[in-house]
């Protein structure tokens, strides 16, 4: 009798447990179905709604006029560039005024070249191009080379110090600069011709002008020369990278 009573209680426990498990599975399935239904309804709502793109008018010269908000840029001129600036002033003045339709002047008191937009300015990025153009001239680039910053959109300027690559002092620094320049500037000219960039060596400063990929190749070659790599090895690696870039484009 006691064994039959225990078995009866165990059977009741199993029946209740299976019933509870079945009910919990039904609740989980119903919750999944409701979530799926809500997700599908939400997707249908998104598909049915039509978004309209905003149509903003172009920003012309009227918005950039002096009466409203004239944008001004000031570029400091170092003392050793006063004479070249005076000699090449017309070559700088004409492209900025005729092509970019900006106002430009040289402030004798602050020794700055000041650029300003006017009512004739049509391009909102013209003042940035002019600032890059004047900055490139102050860094030591020729006016003819710096004009490419106005005519082309994918040219940039980059500057770094030789000591940023490797902390050198005294004769070690002079030899590193000499390795980058080469005899009579041959190494620098070779890097410029292969990578299609322009390089200026001003004491321990190195200034590079060109497209992003070309500047990257030239910077890697210059850094390898500073670190002590032989020029022949640098030339080979540079030509390989330049040929890959030309084949890619």
mmCIF file of N, CA, C and O in Angstrom, residues 21-121:
data_model
loop_
_atom_site.group_PDB
_atom_site.id
_atom_site.type_symbol
_atom_site.label_atom_id
_atom_site.label_comp_id
_atom_site.label_asym_id
_atom_site.label_seq_id
_atom_site.Cartn_x
_atom_site.Cartn_y
_atom_site.Cartn_z
ATOM 1 N N UNK A 21 5.544 22.925 -18.067
ATOM 2 C CA UNK A 21 6.490 23.104 -19.171
ATOM 3 C C UNK A 21 5.780 23.414 -20.466
ATOM 4 O O UNK A 21 6.197 24.274 -21.248
ATOM 5 N N UNK A 22 4.646 22.734 -20.708
ATOM 6 C CA UNK A 22 3.894 22.994 -21.929
ATOM 7 C C UNK A 22 3.347 24.416 -21.940
ATOM 8 O O UNK A 22 3.377 25.125 -22.962
ATOM 9 N N UNK A 23 2.847 24.872 -20.790
ATOM 10 C CA UNK A 23 2.295 26.230 -20.724
ATOM 11 C C UNK A 23 3.386 27.286 -20.926
ATOM 12 O O UNK A 23 3.191 28.296 -21.605
ATOM 13 N N UNK A 24 4.590 27.034 -20.327
ATOM 14 C CA UNK A 24 5.696 27.997 -20.498
ATOM 15 C C UNK A 24 6.154 28.043 -21.947
ATOM 16 O O UNK A 24 6.443 29.107 -22.491
ATOM 17 N N UNK A 25 6.207 26.891 -22.647
ATOM 18 C CA UNK A 25 6.581 26.887 -24.064
ATOM 19 C C UNK A 25 5.561 27.634 -24.904
ATOM 20 O O UNK A 25 5.910 28.363 -25.844
ATOM 21 N N UNK A 26 4.291 27.477 -24.564
ATOM 22 C CA UNK A 26 3.256 28.203 -25.302
ATOM 23 C C UNK A 26 3.410 29.712 -25.119
ATOM 24 O O UNK A 26 3.256 30.495 -26.065
ATOM 25 N N UNK A 27 3.751 30.139 -23.877
ATOM 26 C CA UNK A 27 3.936 31.569 -23.642
ATOM 27 C C UNK A 27 5.126 32.108 -24.417
ATOM 28 O O UNK A 27 5.072 33.190 -24.992
ATOM 29 N N UNK A 28 6.226 31.347 -24.441
ATOM 30 C CA UNK A 28 7.414 31.789 -25.183
ATOM 31 C C UNK A 28 7.108 31.894 -26.673
ATOM 32 O O UNK A 28 7.480 32.864 -27.344
ATOM 33 N N UNK A 29 6.425 30.900 -27.233
ATOM 34 C CA UNK A 29 6.089 30.934 -28.658
ATOM 35 C C UNK A 29 5.170 32.105 -28.977
ATOM 36 O O UNK A 29 5.313 32.763 -30.021
ATOM 37 N N UNK A 30 4.226 32.376 -28.093
ATOM 38 C CA UNK A 30 3.321 33.508 -28.333
ATOM 39 C C UNK A 30 4.069 34.826 -28.287
ATOM 40 O O UNK A 30 3.822 35.737 -29.085
ATOM 41 N N UNK A 31 5.052 34.952 -27.348
ATOM 42 C CA UNK A 31 5.831 36.179 -27.274
ATOM 43 C C UNK A 31 6.669 36.356 -28.535
ATOM 44 O O UNK A 31 6.784 37.458 -29.078
ATOM 45 N N UNK A 32 7.285 35.256 -29.030
ATOM 46 C CA UNK A 32 8.056 35.347 -30.271
ATOM 47 C C UNK A 32 7.186 35.763 -31.438
ATOM 48 O O UNK A 32 7.573 36.588 -32.281
ATOM 49 N N UNK A 33 5.992 35.197 -31.509
ATOM 50 C CA UNK A 33 5.090 35.551 -32.613
ATOM 51 C C UNK A 33 4.697 37.009 -32.547
ATOM 52 O O UNK A 33 4.640 37.703 -33.566
ATOM 53 N N UNK A 34 4.406 37.499 -31.336
ATOM 54 C CA UNK A 34 4.026 38.920 -31.222
ATOM 55 C C UNK A 34 5.187 39.828 -31.600
ATOM 56 O O UNK A 34 5.006 40.851 -32.270
ATOM 57 N N UNK A 35 6.433 39.458 -31.166
ATOM 58 C CA UNK A 35 7.586 40.271 -31.541
ATOM 59 C C UNK A 35 7.804 40.271 -33.042
ATOM 60 O O UNK A 35 8.084 41.292 -33.658
ATOM 61 N N UNK A 36 7.680 39.083 -33.654
ATOM 62 C CA UNK A 36 7.848 38.983 -35.106
ATOM 63 C C UNK A 36 6.782 39.795 -35.830
ATOM 64 O O UNK A 36 7.058 40.499 -36.802
ATOM 65 N N UNK A 37 5.539 39.719 -35.319
ATOM 66 C CA UNK A 37 4.462 40.471 -35.948
ATOM 67 C C UNK A 37 4.708 41.972 -35.837
ATOM 68 O O UNK A 37 4.513 42.731 -36.780
ATOM 69 N N UNK A 38 5.168 42.418 -34.661
ATOM 70 C CA UNK A 38 5.454 43.838 -34.479
ATOM 71 C C UNK A 38 6.590 44.274 -35.391
ATOM 72 O O UNK A 38 6.552 45.354 -35.972
ATOM 73 N N UNK A 39 7.635 43.422 -35.508
ATOM 74 C CA UNK A 39 8.770 43.761 -36.370
ATOM 75 C C UNK A 39 8.339 43.884 -37.829
ATOM 76 O O UNK A 39 8.717 44.812 -38.545
ATOM 77 N N UNK A 40 7.489 42.929 -38.279
ATOM 78 C CA UNK A 40 7.009 42.985 -39.659
ATOM 79 C C UNK A 40 6.129 44.207 -39.879
ATOM 80 O O UNK A 40 6.217 44.882 -40.912
ATOM 81 N N UNK A 41 5.284 44.511 -38.913
ATOM 82 C CA UNK A 41 4.437 45.696 -39.050
ATOM 83 C C UNK A 41 5.281 46.960 -39.100
ATOM 84 O O UNK A 41 5.017 47.875 -39.874
ATOM 85 N N UNK A 42 6.342 46.995 -38.261
ATOM 86 C CA UNK A 42 7.224 48.162 -38.289
ATOM 87 C C UNK A 42 7.921 48.303 -39.624
ATOM 88 O O UNK A 42 8.042 49.404 -40.164
ATOM 89 N N UNK A 43 8.399 47.179 -40.200
ATOM 90 C CA UNK A 43 9.032 47.245 -41.510
ATOM 91 C C UNK A 43 8.051 47.712 -42.581
ATOM 92 O O UNK A 43 8.398 48.505 -43.454
ATOM 93 N N UNK A 44 6.818 47.243 -42.480
ATOM 94 C CA UNK A 44 5.831 47.678 -43.457
ATOM 95 C C UNK A 44 5.573 49.176 -43.348
ATOM 96 O O UNK A 44 5.428 49.873 -44.338
ATOM 97 N N UNK A 45 5.571 49.690 -42.114
ATOM 98 C CA UNK A 45 5.358 51.117 -41.937
ATOM 99 C C UNK A 45 6.516 51.915 -42.528
ATOM 100 O O UNK A 45 6.321 52.937 -43.154
ATOM 101 N N UNK A 46 7.746 51.406 -42.343
ATOM 102 C CA UNK A 46 8.899 52.114 -42.886
ATOM 103 C C UNK A 46 8.871 52.109 -44.402
ATOM 104 O O UNK A 46 9.196 53.091 -45.059
ATOM 105 N N UNK A 47 8.494 50.984 -44.979
ATOM 106 C CA UNK A 47 8.441 50.896 -46.433
ATOM 107 C C UNK A 47 7.350 51.800 -47.011
ATOM 108 O O UNK A 47 7.489 52.350 -48.092
ATOM 109 N N UNK A 48 6.255 51.930 -46.275
ATOM 110 C CA UNK A 48 5.160 52.727 -46.812
ATOM 111 C C UNK A 48 5.463 54.217 -46.768
ATOM 112 O O UNK A 48 5.040 54.970 -47.620
ATOM 113 N N UNK A 49 6.223 54.664 -45.729
ATOM 114 C CA UNK A 49 6.517 56.090 -45.625
ATOM 115 C C UNK A 49 7.570 56.468 -46.653
ATOM 116 O O UNK A 49 8.557 55.761 -46.849
ATOM 117 N N UNK A 50 7.409 57.602 -47.308
ATOM 118 C CA UNK A 50 8.331 58.113 -48.315
ATOM 119 C C UNK A 50 9.049 59.337 -47.759
ATOM 120 O O UNK A 50 8.407 60.335 -47.407
ATOM 121 N N UNK A 51 10.400 59.229 -47.645
ATOM 122 C CA UNK A 51 11.193 60.331 -47.145
ATOM 123 C C UNK A 51 11.584 61.242 -48.302
ATOM 124 O O UNK A 51 11.967 60.782 -49.368
ATOM 125 N N UNK A 52 11.532 62.534 -48.070
ATOM 126 C CA UNK A 52 11.902 63.518 -49.072
ATOM 127 C C UNK A 52 13.247 64.120 -48.696
ATOM 128 O O UNK A 52 13.451 64.558 -47.569
ATOM 129 N N UNK A 53 14.151 64.135 -49.638
ATOM 130 C CA UNK A 53 15.464 64.702 -49.395
ATOM 131 C C UNK A 53 15.367 66.232 -49.370
ATOM 132 O O UNK A 53 14.699 66.836 -50.210
ATOM 133 N N UNK A 54 16.070 66.857 -48.419
ATOM 134 C CA UNK A 54 16.034 68.331 -48.388
ATOM 135 C C UNK A 54 16.814 68.910 -49.559
ATOM 136 O O UNK A 54 17.859 68.389 -49.961
ATOM 137 N N UNK A 55 16.318 69.973 -50.085
ATOM 138 C CA UNK A 55 16.932 70.646 -51.225
ATOM 139 C C UNK A 55 17.375 72.029 -50.782
ATOM 140 O O UNK A 55 16.570 72.958 -50.678
ATOM 141 N N UNK A 56 18.680 72.143 -50.467
ATOM 142 C CA UNK A 56 19.217 73.409 -49.996
ATOM 143 C C UNK A 56 19.746 74.208 -51.187
ATOM 144 O O UNK A 56 20.409 73.659 -52.066
ATOM 145 N N UNK A 57 19.504 75.492 -51.235
ATOM 146 C CA UNK A 57 20.044 76.313 -52.328
ATOM 147 C C UNK A 57 21.551 76.478 -52.188
ATOM 148 O O UNK A 57 22.109 76.406 -51.091
ATOM 149 N N UNK A 58 22.227 76.680 -53.314
ATOM 150 C CA UNK A 58 23.668 76.868 -53.302
ATOM 151 C C UNK A 58 24.021 78.200 -52.650
ATOM 152 O O UNK A 58 23.304 79.197 -52.795
ATOM 153 N N UNK A 59 25.132 78.208 -51.926
ATOM 154 C CA UNK A 59 25.581 79.402 -51.225
ATOM 155 C C UNK A 59 26.401 80.238 -52.183
ATOM 156 O O UNK A 59 27.514 79.878 -52.558
ATOM 157 N N UNK A 60 25.856 81.344 -52.631
ATOM 158 C CA UNK A 60 26.503 82.184 -53.621
ATOM 159 C C UNK A 60 27.201 83.369 -53.013
ATOM 160 O O UNK A 60 27.425 83.461 -51.804
ATOM 161 N N UNK A 61 27.549 84.325 -53.874
ATOM 162 C CA UNK A 61 28.284 85.487 -53.414
ATOM 163 C C UNK A 61 27.478 86.417 -52.545
ATOM 164 O O UNK A 61 28.031 87.181 -51.753
ATOM 165 N N UNK A 62 26.133 86.388 -52.686
ATOM 166 C CA UNK A 62 25.331 87.281 -51.865
ATOM 167 C C UNK A 62 25.431 86.926 -50.392
ATOM 168 O O UNK A 62 25.426 87.801 -49.522
ATOM 169 N N UNK A 63 25.519 85.621 -50.080
ATOM 170 C CA UNK A 63 25.651 85.191 -48.692
ATOM 171 C C UNK A 63 27.040 85.499 -48.138
ATOM 172 O O UNK A 63 27.222 85.590 -46.930
ATOM 173 N N UNK A 64 28.029 85.624 -49.016
ATOM 174 C CA UNK A 64 29.403 85.866 -48.575
ATOM 175 C C UNK A 64 29.795 87.327 -48.677
ATOM 176 O O UNK A 64 30.969 87.661 -48.668
ATOM 177 N N UNK A 65 28.843 88.211 -48.807
ATOM 178 C CA UNK A 65 29.139 89.629 -48.992
ATOM 179 C C UNK A 65 29.686 90.237 -47.714
ATOM 180 O O UNK A 65 29.560 89.712 -46.616
ATOM 181 N N UNK A 66 30.283 91.399 -47.855
ATOM 182 C CA UNK A 66 30.881 92.071 -46.708
ATOM 183 C C UNK A 66 29.843 92.543 -45.713
ATOM 184 O O UNK A 66 30.108 92.644 -44.517
ATOM 185 N N UNK A 67 28.640 92.877 -46.197
ATOM 186 C CA UNK A 67 27.622 93.409 -45.297
ATOM 187 C C UNK A 67 27.123 92.351 -44.331
ATOM 188 O O UNK A 67 26.687 92.673 -43.224
ATOM 189 N N UNK A 68 27.142 91.078 -44.732
ATOM 190 C CA UNK A 68 26.624 90.019 -43.865
ATOM 191 C C UNK A 68 27.739 89.456 -42.976
ATOM 192 O O UNK A 68 27.953 89.917 -41.866
ATOM 193 N N UNK A 69 28.443 88.450 -43.458
ATOM 194 C CA UNK A 69 29.507 87.819 -42.681
ATOM 195 C C UNK A 69 30.679 87.561 -43.616
ATOM 196 O O UNK A 69 30.706 86.557 -44.317
ATOM 197 N N UNK A 70 31.636 88.463 -43.619
ATOM 198 C CA UNK A 70 32.827 88.290 -44.444
ATOM 199 C C UNK A 70 33.829 87.427 -43.694
ATOM 200 O O UNK A 70 34.109 87.658 -42.516
ATOM 201 N N UNK A 71 34.341 86.431 -44.368
ATOM 202 C CA UNK A 71 35.327 85.538 -43.760
ATOM 203 C C UNK A 71 36.719 86.074 -44.038
ATOM 204 O O UNK A 71 37.044 86.440 -45.176
ATOM 205 N N UNK A 72 37.544 86.108 -43.006
ATOM 206 C CA UNK A 72 38.886 86.695 -43.093
ATOM 207 C C UNK A 72 39.904 85.649 -42.671
ATOM 208 O O UNK A 72 39.691 84.916 -41.703
ATOM 209 N N UNK A 73 41.003 85.579 -43.410
ATOM 210 C CA UNK A 73 42.128 84.717 -43.055
ATOM 211 C C UNK A 73 43.410 85.567 -43.030
ATOM 212 O O UNK A 73 43.588 86.436 -43.887
ATOM 213 N N UNK A 74 44.252 85.278 -42.059
ATOM 214 C CA UNK A 74 45.523 85.977 -41.929
ATOM 215 C C UNK A 74 46.654 84.953 -41.934
ATOM 216 O O UNK A 74 46.633 83.994 -41.162
ATOM 217 N N UNK A 75 47.644 85.192 -42.809
ATOM 218 C CA UNK A 75 48.791 84.294 -42.921
ATOM 219 C C UNK A 75 50.039 85.083 -42.554
ATOM 220 O O UNK A 75 50.364 86.089 -43.211
ATOM 221 N N UNK A 76 50.712 84.661 -41.511
ATOM 222 C CA UNK A 76 51.928 85.341 -41.063
ATOM 223 C C UNK A 76 53.073 85.061 -42.035
ATOM 224 O O UNK A 76 53.265 83.932 -42.477
ATOM 225 N N UNK A 77 53.834 86.106 -42.345
ATOM 226 C CA UNK A 77 54.951 85.989 -43.271
ATOM 227 C C UNK A 77 56.251 86.038 -42.468
ATOM 228 O O UNK A 77 56.495 87.011 -41.752
ATOM 229 N N UNK A 78 57.088 85.020 -42.533
ATOM 230 C CA UNK A 78 58.376 85.065 -41.810
ATOM 231 C C UNK A 78 59.299 86.112 -42.421
ATOM 232 O O UNK A 78 59.150 86.482 -43.596
ATOM 233 N N UNK A 79 60.244 86.599 -41.655
ATOM 234 C CA UNK A 79 61.103 87.694 -42.156
ATOM 235 C C UNK A 79 61.892 87.334 -43.414
ATOM 236 O O UNK A 79 62.103 88.206 -44.272
ATOM 237 N N UNK A 80 62.333 86.086 -43.557
ATOM 238 C CA UNK A 80 63.145 85.734 -44.716
ATOM 239 C C UNK A 80 62.326 85.605 -45.996
ATOM 240 O O UNK A 80 62.901 85.380 -47.071
ATOM 241 N N UNK A 81 61.001 85.766 -45.905
ATOM 242 C CA UNK A 81 60.164 85.683 -47.107
ATOM 243 C C UNK A 81 59.598 87.044 -47.519
ATOM 244 O O UNK A 81 58.768 87.122 -48.415
ATOM 245 N N UNK A 82 60.044 88.137 -46.849
ATOM 246 C CA UNK A 82 59.559 89.462 -47.215
ATOM 247 C C UNK A 82 59.990 89.836 -48.634
ATOM 248 O O UNK A 82 59.173 90.287 -49.455
ATOM 249 N N UNK A 83 61.255 89.657 -48.927
ATOM 250 C CA UNK A 83 61.759 90.022 -50.261
ATOM 251 C C UNK A 83 61.162 89.160 -51.366
ATOM 252 O O UNK A 83 60.723 89.700 -52.403
ATOM 253 N N UNK A 84 61.102 87.822 -51.227
ATOM 254 C CA UNK A 84 60.409 87.047 -52.279
ATOM 255 C C UNK A 84 58.938 87.419 -52.430
ATOM 256 O O UNK A 84 58.419 87.410 -53.555
ATOM 257 N N UNK A 85 58.271 87.781 -51.322
ATOM 258 C CA UNK A 85 56.871 88.182 -51.428
ATOM 259 C C UNK A 85 56.737 89.482 -52.215
ATOM 260 O O UNK A 85 55.830 89.622 -53.042
ATOM 261 N N UNK A 86 57.637 90.425 -51.960
ATOM 262 C CA UNK A 86 57.602 91.692 -52.692
ATOM 263 C C UNK A 86 57.894 91.478 -54.173
ATOM 264 O O UNK A 86 57.278 92.114 -55.046
ATOM 265 N N UNK A 87 58.813 90.575 -54.475
ATOM 266 C CA UNK A 87 59.175 90.324 -55.878
ATOM 267 C C UNK A 87 58.045 89.622 -56.629
ATOM 268 O O UNK A 87 57.765 89.948 -57.793
ATOM 269 N N UNK A 88 57.373 88.680 -55.988
ATOM 270 C CA UNK A 88 56.339 87.872 -56.653
ATOM 271 C C UNK A 88 54.925 88.295 -56.262
ATOM 272 O O UNK A 88 53.998 87.487 -56.364
ATOM 273 N N UNK A 89 54.741 89.534 -55.812
ATOM 274 C CA UNK A 89 53.429 89.942 -55.319
ATOM 275 C C UNK A 89 52.358 89.885 -56.405
ATOM 276 O O UNK A 89 51.233 89.429 -56.169
ATOM 277 N N UNK A 90 52.691 90.320 -57.617
ATOM 278 C CA UNK A 90 51.694 90.301 -58.692
ATOM 279 C C UNK A 90 51.318 88.871 -59.084
ATOM 280 O O UNK A 90 50.160 88.612 -59.435
ATOM 281 N N UNK A 91 52.272 87.938 -59.018
ATOM 282 C CA UNK A 91 51.966 86.547 -59.327
ATOM 283 C C UNK A 91 51.034 85.937 -58.277
ATOM 284 O O UNK A 91 50.293 84.993 -58.583
ATOM 285 N N UNK A 92 51.083 86.445 -57.055
ATOM 286 C CA UNK A 92 50.179 85.977 -56.002
ATOM 287 C C UNK A 92 48.852 86.722 -56.064
ATOM 288 O O UNK A 92 47.784 86.143 -55.856
ATOM 289 N N UNK A 93 48.922 88.014 -56.362
ATOM 290 C CA UNK A 93 47.731 88.862 -56.341
ATOM 291 C C UNK A 93 46.741 88.485 -57.442
ATOM 292 O O UNK A 93 45.529 88.365 -57.195
ATOM 293 N N UNK A 94 47.232 88.285 -58.654
ATOM 294 C CA UNK A 94 46.334 88.065 -59.798
ATOM 295 C C UNK A 94 45.489 86.788 -59.683
ATOM 296 O O UNK A 94 44.277 86.831 -59.904
ATOM 297 N N UNK A 95 46.049 85.624 -59.356
ATOM 298 C CA UNK A 95 45.175 84.438 -59.234
ATOM 299 C C UNK A 95 44.136 84.558 -58.127
ATOM 300 O O UNK A 95 43.003 84.092 -58.277
ATOM 301 N N UNK A 96 44.513 85.172 -57.003
ATOM 302 C CA UNK A 96 43.577 85.286 -55.881
ATOM 303 C C UNK A 96 42.420 86.202 -56.239
ATOM 304 O O UNK A 96 41.257 85.916 -55.922
ATOM 305 N N UNK A 97 42.699 87.302 -56.935
ATOM 306 C CA UNK A 97 41.651 88.280 -57.252
ATOM 307 C C UNK A 97 40.869 87.870 -58.490
ATOM 308 O O UNK A 97 39.630 87.917 -58.512
ATOM 309 N N UNK A 98 41.564 87.449 -59.550
ATOM 310 C CA UNK A 98 40.887 87.161 -60.821
ATOM 311 C C UNK A 98 40.202 85.803 -60.816
ATOM 312 O O UNK A 98 39.082 85.668 -61.332
ATOM 313 N N UNK A 99 40.860 84.800 -60.267
ATOM 314 C CA UNK A 99 40.313 83.438 -60.335
ATOM 315 C C UNK A 99 39.399 83.112 -59.158
ATOM 316 O O UNK A 99 38.311 82.558 -59.341
ATOM 317 N N UNK A 100 39.827 83.471 -57.951
ATOM 318 C CA UNK A 100 39.047 83.138 -56.748
ATOM 319 C C UNK A 100 38.105 84.255 -56.314
ATOM 320 O O UNK A 100 37.268 84.030 -55.435
ATOM 321 N N UNK A 101 38.252 85.442 -56.889
ATOM 322 C CA UNK A 101 37.377 86.591 -56.584
ATOM 323 C C UNK A 101 37.395 86.921 -55.085
ATOM 324 O O UNK A 101 36.355 87.054 -54.439
ATOM 325 N N UNK A 102 38.606 87.068 -54.569
ATOM 326 C CA UNK A 102 38.798 87.438 -53.168
ATOM 327 C C UNK A 102 39.533 88.769 -53.087
ATOM 328 O O UNK A 102 40.086 89.255 -54.073
ATOM 329 N N UNK A 103 39.524 89.337 -51.903
ATOM 330 C CA UNK A 103 40.292 90.540 -51.626
ATOM 331 C C UNK A 103 41.536 90.161 -50.842
ATOM 332 O O UNK A 103 41.478 89.358 -49.911
ATOM 333 N N UNK A 104 42.673 90.743 -51.209
ATOM 334 C CA UNK A 104 43.943 90.397 -50.589
ATOM 335 C C UNK A 104 44.756 91.663 -50.380
ATOM 336 O O UNK A 104 44.689 92.602 -51.196
ATOM 337 N N UNK A 105 45.480 91.705 -49.266
ATOM 338 C CA UNK A 105 46.385 92.815 -48.989
ATOM 339 C C UNK A 105 47.483 92.327 -48.040
ATOM 340 O O UNK A 105 47.311 91.324 -47.337
ATOM 341 N N UNK A 106 48.578 93.094 -48.018
ATOM 342 C CA UNK A 106 49.665 92.819 -47.084
ATOM 343 C C UNK A 106 49.692 93.913 -46.033
ATOM 344 O O UNK A 106 49.885 95.091 -46.342
ATOM 345 N N UNK A 107 49.467 93.526 -44.782
ATOM 346 C CA UNK A 107 49.446 94.482 -43.680
ATOM 347 C C UNK A 107 50.886 94.744 -43.236
ATOM 348 O O UNK A 107 51.559 93.847 -42.719
ATOM 349 N N UNK A 108 51.336 95.996 -43.416
ATOM 350 C CA UNK A 108 52.715 96.328 -43.096
ATOM 351 C C UNK A 108 52.975 96.342 -41.594
ATOM 352 O O UNK A 108 54.115 96.141 -41.159
ATOM 353 N N UNK A 109 51.942 96.605 -40.809
ATOM 354 C CA UNK A 109 52.151 96.656 -39.360
ATOM 355 C C UNK A 109 52.266 95.259 -38.748
ATOM 356 O O UNK A 109 53.201 94.965 -37.998
ATOM 357 N N UNK A 110 51.306 94.404 -39.066
ATOM 358 C CA UNK A 110 51.321 93.049 -38.492
ATOM 359 C C UNK A 110 52.135 92.063 -39.310
ATOM 360 O O UNK A 110 52.339 90.921 -38.869
ATOM 361 N N UNK A 111 52.589 92.456 -40.506
ATOM 362 C CA UNK A 111 53.353 91.582 -41.395
ATOM 363 C C UNK A 111 52.568 90.318 -41.740
ATOM 364 O O UNK A 111 53.119 89.215 -41.753
ATOM 365 N N UNK A 112 51.290 90.485 -42.031
ATOM 366 C CA UNK A 112 50.424 89.367 -42.399
ATOM 367 C C UNK A 112 49.806 89.627 -43.763
ATOM 368 O O UNK A 112 49.515 90.781 -44.118
ATOM 369 N N UNK A 113 49.592 88.565 -44.499
ATOM 370 C CA UNK A 113 48.787 88.632 -45.722
ATOM 371 C C UNK A 113 47.348 88.335 -45.330
ATOM 372 O O UNK A 113 47.053 87.269 -44.782
ATOM 373 N N UNK A 114 46.458 89.277 -45.600
ATOM 374 C CA UNK A 114 45.062 89.165 -45.173
ATOM 375 C C UNK A 114 44.187 88.864 -46.387
ATOM 376 O O UNK A 114 44.278 89.543 -47.420
ATOM 377 N N UNK A 115 43.346 87.864 -46.259
ATOM 378 C CA UNK A 115 42.399 87.457 -47.303
ATOM 379 C C UNK A 115 40.992 87.668 -46.787
ATOM 380 O O UNK A 115 40.713 87.425 -45.606
ATOM 381 N N UNK A 116 40.085 88.085 -47.685
ATOM 382 C CA UNK A 116 38.714 88.345 -47.261
ATOM 383 C C UNK A 116 37.761 88.083 -48.416
ATOM 384 O O UNK A 116 38.076 88.377 -49.576
ATOM 385 N N UNK A 117 36.619 87.510 -48.091
ATOM 386 C CA UNK A 117 35.580 87.282 -49.100
ATOM 387 C C UNK A 117 34.845 88.589 -49.387
ATOM 388 O O UNK A 117 34.853 89.521 -48.577
ATOM 389 N N UNK A 118 34.182 88.625 -50.538
ATOM 390 C CA UNK A 118 33.425 89.809 -50.945
ATOM 391 C C UNK A 118 32.169 89.352 -51.670
ATOM 392 O O UNK A 118 31.869 88.162 -51.757
ATOM 393 N N UNK A 119 31.413 90.310 -52.198
ATOM 394 C CA UNK A 119 30.165 89.988 -52.877
ATOM 395 C C UNK A 119 30.381 89.244 -54.193
ATOM 396 O O UNK A 119 29.463 88.600 -54.701
ATOM 397 N N UNK A 120 31.584 89.327 -54.756
ATOM 398 C CA UNK A 120 31.879 88.640 -56.011
ATOM 399 C C UNK A 120 32.344 87.194 -55.798
ATOM 400 O O UNK A 120 32.497 86.455 -56.770
ATOM 401 N N UNK A 121 32.579 86.800 -54.559
ATOM 402 C CA UNK A 121 33.055 85.443 -54.271
ATOM 403 C C UNK A 121 31.916 84.452 -54.487
ATOM 404 O O UNK A 121 30.847 84.571 -53.885
#
